[in-house]
CSV table of C-alpha atoms and ligand atoms in Angstrom, one decimal:
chain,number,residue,atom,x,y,z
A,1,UNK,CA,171.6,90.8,93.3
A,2,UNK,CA,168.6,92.1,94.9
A,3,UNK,CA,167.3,95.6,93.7
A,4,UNK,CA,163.3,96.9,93.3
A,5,UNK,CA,161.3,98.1,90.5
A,6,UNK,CA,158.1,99.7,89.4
A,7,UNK,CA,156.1,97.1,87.5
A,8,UNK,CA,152.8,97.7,85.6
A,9,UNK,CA,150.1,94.6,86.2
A,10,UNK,CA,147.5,96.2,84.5
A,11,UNK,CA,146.2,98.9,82.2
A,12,UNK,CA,145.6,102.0,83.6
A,13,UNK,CA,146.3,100.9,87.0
A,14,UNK,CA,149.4,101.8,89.8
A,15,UNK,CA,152.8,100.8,89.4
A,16,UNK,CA,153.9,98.5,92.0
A,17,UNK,CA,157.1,98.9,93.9
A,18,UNK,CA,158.7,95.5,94.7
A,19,UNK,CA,161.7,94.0,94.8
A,20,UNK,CA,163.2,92.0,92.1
A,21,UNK,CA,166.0,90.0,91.2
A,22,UNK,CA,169.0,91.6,88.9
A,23,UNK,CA,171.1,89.5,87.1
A,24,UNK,CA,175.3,89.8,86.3
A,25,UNK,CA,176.4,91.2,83.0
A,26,UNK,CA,177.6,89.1,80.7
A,27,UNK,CA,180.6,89.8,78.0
A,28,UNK,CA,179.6,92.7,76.4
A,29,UNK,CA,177.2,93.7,78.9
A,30,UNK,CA,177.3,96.8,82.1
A,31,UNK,CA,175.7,96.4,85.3
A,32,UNK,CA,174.0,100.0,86.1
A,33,UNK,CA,172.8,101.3,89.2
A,34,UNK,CA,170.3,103.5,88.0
A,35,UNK,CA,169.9,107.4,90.2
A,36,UNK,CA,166.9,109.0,88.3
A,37,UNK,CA,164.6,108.2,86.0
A,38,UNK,CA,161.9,110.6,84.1
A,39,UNK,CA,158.4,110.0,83.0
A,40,UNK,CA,157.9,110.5,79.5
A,41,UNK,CA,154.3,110.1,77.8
A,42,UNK,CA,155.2,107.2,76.2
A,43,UNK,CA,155.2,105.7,79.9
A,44,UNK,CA,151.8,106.6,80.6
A,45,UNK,CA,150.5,105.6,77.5
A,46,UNK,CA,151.7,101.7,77.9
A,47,UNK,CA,151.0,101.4,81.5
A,48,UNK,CA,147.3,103.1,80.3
A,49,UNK,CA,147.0,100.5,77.4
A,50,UNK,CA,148.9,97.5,78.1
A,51,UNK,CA,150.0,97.7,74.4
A,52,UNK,CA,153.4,96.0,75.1
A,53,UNK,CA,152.0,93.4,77.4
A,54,UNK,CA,152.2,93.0,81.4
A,55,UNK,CA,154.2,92.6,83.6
A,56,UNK,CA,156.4,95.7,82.2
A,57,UNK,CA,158.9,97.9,83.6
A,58,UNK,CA,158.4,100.7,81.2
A,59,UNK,CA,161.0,103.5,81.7
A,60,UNK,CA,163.3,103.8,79.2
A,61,UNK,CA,164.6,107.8,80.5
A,62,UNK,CA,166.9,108.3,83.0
A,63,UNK,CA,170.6,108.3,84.5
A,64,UNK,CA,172.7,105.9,86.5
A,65,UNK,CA,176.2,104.8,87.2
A,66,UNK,CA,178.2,102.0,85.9
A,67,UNK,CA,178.8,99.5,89.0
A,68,UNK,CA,180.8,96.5,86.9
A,69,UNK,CA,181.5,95.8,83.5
A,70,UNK,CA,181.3,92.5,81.9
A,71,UNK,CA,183.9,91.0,79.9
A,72,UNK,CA,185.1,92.9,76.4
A,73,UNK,CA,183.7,96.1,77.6
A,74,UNK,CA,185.8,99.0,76.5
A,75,UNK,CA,183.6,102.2,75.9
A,76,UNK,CA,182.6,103.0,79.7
A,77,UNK,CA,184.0,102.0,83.4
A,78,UNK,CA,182.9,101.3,86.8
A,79,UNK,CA,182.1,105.0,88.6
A,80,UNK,CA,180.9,106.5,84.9
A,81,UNK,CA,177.8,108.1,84.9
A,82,UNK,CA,175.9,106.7,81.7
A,83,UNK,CA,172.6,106.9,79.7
A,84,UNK,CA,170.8,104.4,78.3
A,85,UNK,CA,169.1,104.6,75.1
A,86,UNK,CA,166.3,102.6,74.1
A,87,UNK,CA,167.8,101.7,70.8
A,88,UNK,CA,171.7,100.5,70.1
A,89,UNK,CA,174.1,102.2,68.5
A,90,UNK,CA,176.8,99.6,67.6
A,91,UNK,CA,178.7,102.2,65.7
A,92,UNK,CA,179.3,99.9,62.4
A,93,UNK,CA,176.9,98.6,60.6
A,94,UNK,CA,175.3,100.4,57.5
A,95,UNK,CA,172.6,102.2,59.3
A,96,UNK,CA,174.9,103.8,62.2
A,97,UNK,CA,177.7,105.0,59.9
A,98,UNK,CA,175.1,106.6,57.5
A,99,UNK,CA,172.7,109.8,58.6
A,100,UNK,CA,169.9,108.6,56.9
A,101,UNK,CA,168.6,106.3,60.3
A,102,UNK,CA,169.1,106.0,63.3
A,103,UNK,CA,168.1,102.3,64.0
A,104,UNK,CA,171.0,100.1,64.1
A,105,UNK,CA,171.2,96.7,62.5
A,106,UNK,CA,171.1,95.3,65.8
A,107,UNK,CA,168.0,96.6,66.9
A,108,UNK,CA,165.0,94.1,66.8
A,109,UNK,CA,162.4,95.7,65.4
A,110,UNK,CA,159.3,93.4,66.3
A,111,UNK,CA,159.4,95.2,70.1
A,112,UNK,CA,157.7,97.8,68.6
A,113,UNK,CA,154.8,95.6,67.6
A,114,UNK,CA,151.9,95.0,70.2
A,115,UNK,CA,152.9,93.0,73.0
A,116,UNK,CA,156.5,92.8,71.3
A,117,UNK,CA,158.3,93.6,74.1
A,118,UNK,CA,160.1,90.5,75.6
A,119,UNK,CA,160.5,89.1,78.7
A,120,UNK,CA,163.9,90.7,80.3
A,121,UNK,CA,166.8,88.2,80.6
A,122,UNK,CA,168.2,89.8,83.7
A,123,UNK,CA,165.1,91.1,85.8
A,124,UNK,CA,163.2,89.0,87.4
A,125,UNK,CA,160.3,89.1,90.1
A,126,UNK,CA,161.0,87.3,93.4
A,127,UNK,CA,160.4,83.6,92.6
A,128,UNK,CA,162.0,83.7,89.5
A,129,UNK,CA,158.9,84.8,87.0
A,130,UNK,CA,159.8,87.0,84.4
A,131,UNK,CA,159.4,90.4,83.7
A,132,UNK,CA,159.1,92.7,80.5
A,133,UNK,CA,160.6,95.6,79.7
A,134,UNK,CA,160.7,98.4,77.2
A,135,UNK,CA,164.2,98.9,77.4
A,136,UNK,CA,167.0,96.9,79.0
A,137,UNK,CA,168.2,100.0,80.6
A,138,UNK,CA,164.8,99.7,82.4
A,139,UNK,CA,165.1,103.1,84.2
A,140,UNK,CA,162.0,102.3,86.7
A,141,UNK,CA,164.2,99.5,88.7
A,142,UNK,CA,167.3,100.5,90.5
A,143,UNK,CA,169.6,98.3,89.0
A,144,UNK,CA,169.6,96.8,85.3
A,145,UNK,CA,172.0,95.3,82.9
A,146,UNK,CA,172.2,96.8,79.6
A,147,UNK,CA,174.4,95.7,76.0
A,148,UNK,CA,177.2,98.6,75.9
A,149,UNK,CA,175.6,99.5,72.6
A,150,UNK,CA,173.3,101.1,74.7
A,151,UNK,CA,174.9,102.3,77.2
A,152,UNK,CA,176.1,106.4,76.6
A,153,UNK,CA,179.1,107.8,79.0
A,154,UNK,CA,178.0,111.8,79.9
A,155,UNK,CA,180.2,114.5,81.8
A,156,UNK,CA,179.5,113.7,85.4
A,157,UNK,CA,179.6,118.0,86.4
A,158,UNK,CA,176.0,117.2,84.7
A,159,UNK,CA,173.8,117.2,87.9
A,160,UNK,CA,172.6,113.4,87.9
A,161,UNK,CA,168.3,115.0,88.2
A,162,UNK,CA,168.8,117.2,84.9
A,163,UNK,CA,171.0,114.1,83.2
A,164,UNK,CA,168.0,112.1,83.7
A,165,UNK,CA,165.9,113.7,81.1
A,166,UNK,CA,168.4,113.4,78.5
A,167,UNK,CA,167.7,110.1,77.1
A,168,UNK,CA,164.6,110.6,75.7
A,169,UNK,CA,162.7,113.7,76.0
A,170,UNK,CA,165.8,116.0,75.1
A,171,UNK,CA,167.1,114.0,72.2
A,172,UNK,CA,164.3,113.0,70.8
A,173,UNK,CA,162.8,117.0,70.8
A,174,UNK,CA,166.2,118.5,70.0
A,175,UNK,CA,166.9,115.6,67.8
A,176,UNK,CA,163.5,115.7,65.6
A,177,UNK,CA,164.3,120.0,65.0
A,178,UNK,CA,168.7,119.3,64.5
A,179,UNK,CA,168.1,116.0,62.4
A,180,UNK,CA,164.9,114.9,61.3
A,181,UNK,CA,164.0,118.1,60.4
A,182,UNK,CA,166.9,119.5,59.6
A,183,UNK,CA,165.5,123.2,61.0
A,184,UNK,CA,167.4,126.0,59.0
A,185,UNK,CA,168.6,129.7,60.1
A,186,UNK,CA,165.4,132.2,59.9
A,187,UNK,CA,162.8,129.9,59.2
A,188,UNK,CA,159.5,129.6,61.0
A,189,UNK,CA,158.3,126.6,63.1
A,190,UNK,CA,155.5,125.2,64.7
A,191,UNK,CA,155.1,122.8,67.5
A,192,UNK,CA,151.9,121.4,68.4
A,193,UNK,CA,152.3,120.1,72.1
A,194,UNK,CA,154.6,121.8,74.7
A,195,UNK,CA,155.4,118.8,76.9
A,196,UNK,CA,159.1,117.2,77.4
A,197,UNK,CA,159.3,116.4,74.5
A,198,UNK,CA,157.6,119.5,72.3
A,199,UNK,CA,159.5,122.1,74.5
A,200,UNK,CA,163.3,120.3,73.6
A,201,UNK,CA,161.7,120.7,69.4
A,202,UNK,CA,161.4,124.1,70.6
A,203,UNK,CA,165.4,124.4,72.5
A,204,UNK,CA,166.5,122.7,68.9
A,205,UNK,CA,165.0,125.3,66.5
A,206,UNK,CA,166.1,128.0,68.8
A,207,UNK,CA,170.2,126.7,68.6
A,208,UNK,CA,169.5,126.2,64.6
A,209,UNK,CA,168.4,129.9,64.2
A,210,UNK,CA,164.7,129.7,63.4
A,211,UNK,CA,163.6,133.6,64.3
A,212,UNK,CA,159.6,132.4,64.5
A,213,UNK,CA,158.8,129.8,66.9
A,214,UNK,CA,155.3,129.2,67.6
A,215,UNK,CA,153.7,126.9,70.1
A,216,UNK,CA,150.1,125.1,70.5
A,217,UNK,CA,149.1,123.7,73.0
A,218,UNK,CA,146.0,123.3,75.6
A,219,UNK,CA,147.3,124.4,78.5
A,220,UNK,CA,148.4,128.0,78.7
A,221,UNK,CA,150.1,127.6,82.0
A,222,UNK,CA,152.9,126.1,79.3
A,223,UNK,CA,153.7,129.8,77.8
A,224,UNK,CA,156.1,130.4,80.8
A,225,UNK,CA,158.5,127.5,80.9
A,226,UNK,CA,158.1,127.4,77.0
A,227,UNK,CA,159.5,131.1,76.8
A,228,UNK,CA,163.0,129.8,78.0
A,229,UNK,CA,162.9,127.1,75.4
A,230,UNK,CA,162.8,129.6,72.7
A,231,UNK,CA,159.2,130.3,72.2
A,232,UNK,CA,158.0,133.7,70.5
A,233,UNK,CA,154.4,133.3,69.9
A,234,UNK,CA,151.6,130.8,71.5
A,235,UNK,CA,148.2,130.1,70.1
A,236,UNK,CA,146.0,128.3,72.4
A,237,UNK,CA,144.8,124.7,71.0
A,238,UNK,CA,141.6,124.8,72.4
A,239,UNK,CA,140.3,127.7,69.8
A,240,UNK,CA,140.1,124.6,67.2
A,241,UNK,CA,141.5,123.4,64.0
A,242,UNK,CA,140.3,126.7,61.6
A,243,UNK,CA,141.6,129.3,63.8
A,244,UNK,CA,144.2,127.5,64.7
A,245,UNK,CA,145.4,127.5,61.0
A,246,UNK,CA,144.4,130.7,60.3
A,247,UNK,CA,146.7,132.4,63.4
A,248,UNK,CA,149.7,129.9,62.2
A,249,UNK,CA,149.2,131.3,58.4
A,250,UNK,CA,149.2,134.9,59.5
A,251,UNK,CA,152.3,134.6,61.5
A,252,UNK,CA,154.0,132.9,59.2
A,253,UNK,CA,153.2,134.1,55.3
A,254,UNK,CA,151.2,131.0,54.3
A,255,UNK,CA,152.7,128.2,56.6
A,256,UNK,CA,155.3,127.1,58.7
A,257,UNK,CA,158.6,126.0,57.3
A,258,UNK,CA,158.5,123.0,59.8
A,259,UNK,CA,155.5,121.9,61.8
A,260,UNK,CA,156.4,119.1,64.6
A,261,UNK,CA,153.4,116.9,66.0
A,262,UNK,CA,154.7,116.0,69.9
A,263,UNK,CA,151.4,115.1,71.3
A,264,UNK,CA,150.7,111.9,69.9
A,265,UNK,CA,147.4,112.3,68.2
A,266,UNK,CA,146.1,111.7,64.7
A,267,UNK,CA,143.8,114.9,64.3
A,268,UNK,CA,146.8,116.7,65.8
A,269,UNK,CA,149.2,115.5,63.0
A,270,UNK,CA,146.1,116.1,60.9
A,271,UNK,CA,146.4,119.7,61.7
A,272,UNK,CA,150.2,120.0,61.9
A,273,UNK,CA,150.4,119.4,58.4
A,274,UNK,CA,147.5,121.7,57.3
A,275,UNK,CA,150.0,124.2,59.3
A,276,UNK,CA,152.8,123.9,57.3
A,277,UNK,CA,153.7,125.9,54.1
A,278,UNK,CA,152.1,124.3,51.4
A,279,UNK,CA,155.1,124.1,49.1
A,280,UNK,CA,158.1,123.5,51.3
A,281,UNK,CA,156.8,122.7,54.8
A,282,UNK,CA,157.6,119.3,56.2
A,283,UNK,CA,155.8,118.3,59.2
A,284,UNK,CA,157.7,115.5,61.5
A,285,UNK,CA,155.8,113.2,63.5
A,286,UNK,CA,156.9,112.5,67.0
A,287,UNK,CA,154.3,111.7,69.0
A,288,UNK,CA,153.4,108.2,69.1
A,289,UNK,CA,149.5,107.3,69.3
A,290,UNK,CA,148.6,104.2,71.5
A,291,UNK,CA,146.0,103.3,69.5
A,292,UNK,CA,146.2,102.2,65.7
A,293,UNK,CA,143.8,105.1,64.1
A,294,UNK,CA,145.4,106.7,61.0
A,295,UNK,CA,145.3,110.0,59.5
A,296,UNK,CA,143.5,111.3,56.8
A,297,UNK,CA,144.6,113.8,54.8
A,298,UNK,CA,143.6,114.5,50.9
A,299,UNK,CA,146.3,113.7,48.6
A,300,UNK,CA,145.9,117.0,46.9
A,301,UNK,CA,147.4,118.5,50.2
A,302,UNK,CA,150.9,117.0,49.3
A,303,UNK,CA,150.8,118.1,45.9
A,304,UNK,CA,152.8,121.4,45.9
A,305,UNK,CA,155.6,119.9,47.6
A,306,UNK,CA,154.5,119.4,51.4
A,307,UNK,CA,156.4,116.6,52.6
A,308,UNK,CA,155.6,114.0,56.2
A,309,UNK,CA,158.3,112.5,58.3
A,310,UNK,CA,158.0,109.9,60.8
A,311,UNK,CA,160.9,110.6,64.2
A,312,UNK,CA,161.8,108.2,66.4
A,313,UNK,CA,164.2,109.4,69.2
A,314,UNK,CA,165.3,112.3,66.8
A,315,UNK,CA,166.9,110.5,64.3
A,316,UNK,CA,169.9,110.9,66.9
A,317,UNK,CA,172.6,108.4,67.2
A,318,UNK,CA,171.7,107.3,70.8
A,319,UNK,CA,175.3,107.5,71.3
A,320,UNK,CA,177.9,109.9,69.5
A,321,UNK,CA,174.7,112.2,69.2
A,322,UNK,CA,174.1,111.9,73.1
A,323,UNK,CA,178.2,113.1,73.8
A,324,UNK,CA,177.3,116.4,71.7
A,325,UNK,CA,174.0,117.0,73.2
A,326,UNK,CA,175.4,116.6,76.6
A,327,UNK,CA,178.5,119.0,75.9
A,328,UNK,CA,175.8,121.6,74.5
A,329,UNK,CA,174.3,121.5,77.8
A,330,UNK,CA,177.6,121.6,79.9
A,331,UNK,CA,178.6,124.7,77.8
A,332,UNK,CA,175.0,126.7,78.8
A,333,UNK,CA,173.7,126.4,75.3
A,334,UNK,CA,170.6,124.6,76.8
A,335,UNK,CA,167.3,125.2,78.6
A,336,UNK,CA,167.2,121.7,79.8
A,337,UNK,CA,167.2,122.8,83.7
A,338,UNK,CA,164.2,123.8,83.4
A,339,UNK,CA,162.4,121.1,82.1
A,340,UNK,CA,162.2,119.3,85.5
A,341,UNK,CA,159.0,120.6,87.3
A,342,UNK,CA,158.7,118.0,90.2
A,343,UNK,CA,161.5,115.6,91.8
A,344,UNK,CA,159.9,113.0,93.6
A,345,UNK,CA,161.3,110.0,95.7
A,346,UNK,CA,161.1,106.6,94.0
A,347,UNK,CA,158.5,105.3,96.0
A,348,UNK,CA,156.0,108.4,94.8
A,349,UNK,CA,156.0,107.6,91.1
A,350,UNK,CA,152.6,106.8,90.6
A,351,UNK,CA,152.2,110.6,91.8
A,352,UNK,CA,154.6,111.5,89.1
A,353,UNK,CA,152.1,109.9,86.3
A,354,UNK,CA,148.9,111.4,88.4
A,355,UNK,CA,150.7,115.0,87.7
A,356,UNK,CA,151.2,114.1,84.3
A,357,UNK,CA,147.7,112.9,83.4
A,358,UNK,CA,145.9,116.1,84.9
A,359,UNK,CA,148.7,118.1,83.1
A,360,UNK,CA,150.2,119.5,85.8
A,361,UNK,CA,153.7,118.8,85.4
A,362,UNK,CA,156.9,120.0,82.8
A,363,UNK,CA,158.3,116.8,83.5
A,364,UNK,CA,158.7,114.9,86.9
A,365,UNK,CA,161.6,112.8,87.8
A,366,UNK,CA,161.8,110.4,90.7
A,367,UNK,CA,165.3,109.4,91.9
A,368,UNK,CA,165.9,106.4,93.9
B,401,NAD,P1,153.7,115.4,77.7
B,401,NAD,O1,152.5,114.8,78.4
B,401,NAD,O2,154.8,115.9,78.6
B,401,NAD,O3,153.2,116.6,76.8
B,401,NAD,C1,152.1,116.6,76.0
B,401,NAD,C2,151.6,118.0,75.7
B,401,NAD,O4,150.6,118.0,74.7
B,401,NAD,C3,151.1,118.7,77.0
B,401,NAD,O5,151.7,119.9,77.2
B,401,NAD,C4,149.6,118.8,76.7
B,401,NAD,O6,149.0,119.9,77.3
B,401,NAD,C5,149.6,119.0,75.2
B,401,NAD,N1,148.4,118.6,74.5
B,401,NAD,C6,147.4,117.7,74.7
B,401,NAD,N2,146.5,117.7,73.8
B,401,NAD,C7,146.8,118.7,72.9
B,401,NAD,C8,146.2,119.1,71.7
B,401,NAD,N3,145.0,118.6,71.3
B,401,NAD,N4,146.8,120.1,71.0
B,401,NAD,C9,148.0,120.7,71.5
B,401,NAD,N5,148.6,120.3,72.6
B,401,NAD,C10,148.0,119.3,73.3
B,401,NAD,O7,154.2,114.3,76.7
B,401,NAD,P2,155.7,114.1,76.1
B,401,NAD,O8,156.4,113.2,77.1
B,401,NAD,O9,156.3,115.4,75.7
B,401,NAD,O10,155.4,113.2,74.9
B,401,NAD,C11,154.7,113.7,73.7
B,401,NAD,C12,154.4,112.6,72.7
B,401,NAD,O11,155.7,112.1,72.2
B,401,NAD,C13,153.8,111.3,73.3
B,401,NAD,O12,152.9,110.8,72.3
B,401,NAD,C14,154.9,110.4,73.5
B,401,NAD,O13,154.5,109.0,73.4
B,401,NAD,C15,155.7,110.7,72.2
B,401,NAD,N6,157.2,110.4,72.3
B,401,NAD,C16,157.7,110.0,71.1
B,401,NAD,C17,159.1,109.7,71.0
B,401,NAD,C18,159.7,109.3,69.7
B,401,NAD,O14,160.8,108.8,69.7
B,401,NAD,N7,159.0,109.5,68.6
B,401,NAD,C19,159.9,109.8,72.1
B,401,NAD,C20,159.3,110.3,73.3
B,401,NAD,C21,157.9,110.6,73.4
B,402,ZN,ZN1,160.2,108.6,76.0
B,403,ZN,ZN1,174.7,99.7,64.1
């Protein structure tokens, strides 16, 4: 079938908005009509640095509806309104019966490397010359065909432009507090970053009882939203490292319990760990650098019992932790309706990155 897309060409340049060519599901496989998508960093920062090659259709957040099932399919129907994830849950194998990860068997690791991602079986420019995308549920065209390992029913009384952050920025922020860091009742935490992703870290310690939790970021327009997400102090990121430290140690007897890195920046995650407690803090690392540069931290800074983790998508099953997430929010336990700060038509989406790079956006959506 026919459908369009927003492909990246070239780093740091528009989308374009064409059409493409979708093709049918096979056994095991759902054809999705996809009704909103968010922009999530990780977006910008491919389209910016061509690190998964080009062409690309890079979004991997948003919502759609299932429009036919291929053969064997049992876990959604035509009319559901799904999710896709960018990693499968098969439900299974070792890894997805067990809570220490989150990446299936099935997942193929080497698209994470540069230009890893592969060439999409069922999208395809006019003419017939491939496409790549990040994920199959490749939220930037209309219509895509995703494994059902992917694919996540949700409630459909969840409005379609609030379901369509749910796939990334809100598991992967209320996932890295719940799971990867395991946030306990009265602790203290820290986030460094208060975008989609940093303010759902922040909605996760607040429904794990942390009584203390603090936000850095740059932009101090950020202190309103981040209020509703649970936030009870802020400390402005541009003061620099020292001070920074300082105001996190004096609010916090020595150190955060949890520190959380959602910006994607080495010296960040530098200072994210300096801002833990220095014999129980654990810092987890969400954001994801586009570039390769490491971080350098003395050894002796780990040696009263600090400890780093590394988050991708929360540690959440994609799936069976996607059905709770999505009941938290139908019963009212979340602030996700106010993480969506502009809704934009399809066609607009390059304004959508523009409002992200000059940081003026929570997070936009565009819906098609
Ligand atoms: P965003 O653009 O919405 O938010 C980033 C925030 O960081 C903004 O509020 C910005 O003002 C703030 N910021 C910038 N520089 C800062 C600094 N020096 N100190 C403190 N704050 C600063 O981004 P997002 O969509 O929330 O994504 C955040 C990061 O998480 C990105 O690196 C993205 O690639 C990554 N990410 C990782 C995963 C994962 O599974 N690990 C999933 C999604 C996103
Ligand atoms: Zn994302
Ligand atoms: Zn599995």
């Amino acid at each position: 079938m026919k459908s369009r897309a927003a492909i990246a060409y070239e780093a740091g340049k528009p989308l374009v908005v064409e059409p493409i060519e979708v093709g049918a599901p096979g056994a095991g496989q759902v054809l999705i009509e996809n009704r909103a998508a968010g922009l999530c960093h990780t977006d910008l920062s491919l389209i910016d640095s061509g690190y998964r090659g080009f062409p690309i259709i890079v979004g991997h957040e948003g919502v759609g509806v299932v429009l036919q099932c291929g053969p064997g399919v049992t876990s959604v129907k035509p009319g559901d309104h799904v999710v896709t994830s960018s990693i499968p849950e098969c439900g299974t194998c070792p890894r997805c019966v067990s809570r220490r990860s989150n990446l299936c068997v099935k997942e193929d690791v080497t698209k994470f490397h540069p230009d890893g991602s592969p060439p999409s079986p069922h999208l395809r420019r006019l003419g017939g010359s491939p496409v790549r995308v990040l994920c199959q549920g490749a939220t930037f065209s209309n219509h895509a065909v995703a494994d059902e390992d992917l694919v996540a029913p949700i409630p459909a009384e969840i409005p379609l432009h609030v379901a369509s952050v749910l796939s990334c920025a809100v598991i992967t922020g209320m996932g890295a507090a719940l799971f990867s860091a395991d946030v306990q009742q009265g602790s203290t935490v820290v986030v460094f970053g208060l975008g989609g992703v940093g303010l759902n870290v922040l909605d996760g310690a607040r429904l794990a009882g942390a009584t203390r939790i603090i936000g850095v970021d740059t932009n101090p327009s950020k202190v309103e939203v981040a209020r509703r997400f649970g936030l009870t102090d802020f400390i402005d990121a541009r003061r620099g490292g020292s001070e920074i430290l300082a105001a996190v140690q004096a609010m916090t007897a020595g150190g955060a319990d949890y520190s959380f890195e959602c910006v994607g920046d080495s010296k960040v995650a530098e200072l994210a760990v300096e801002a833990s407690h220095p014999n129980w803090g654990k810092t987890v690392l969400v954001g994801s650098p586009s570039g390769p540069e490491p971080m350098h931290l003395p050894i002796r800074s780990f040696m009263l019992g600090r400890s780093v983790v590394g988050s991708l998508l929360g540690d959440a099953k994609p799936r069976t932790d996607m059905a709770r997430i999505a009941q938290w929010y139908v019963e009212g336990k979340l602030a996700t309706d106010h993480l969506i700060s502009h809704r934009l038509p399809f066609a607009a989406i390059n304004d959508g990155f523009d409002l992200m790079r000059r940081g003026e956006s929570i997070r936009a959506i565009v819906e098609y």
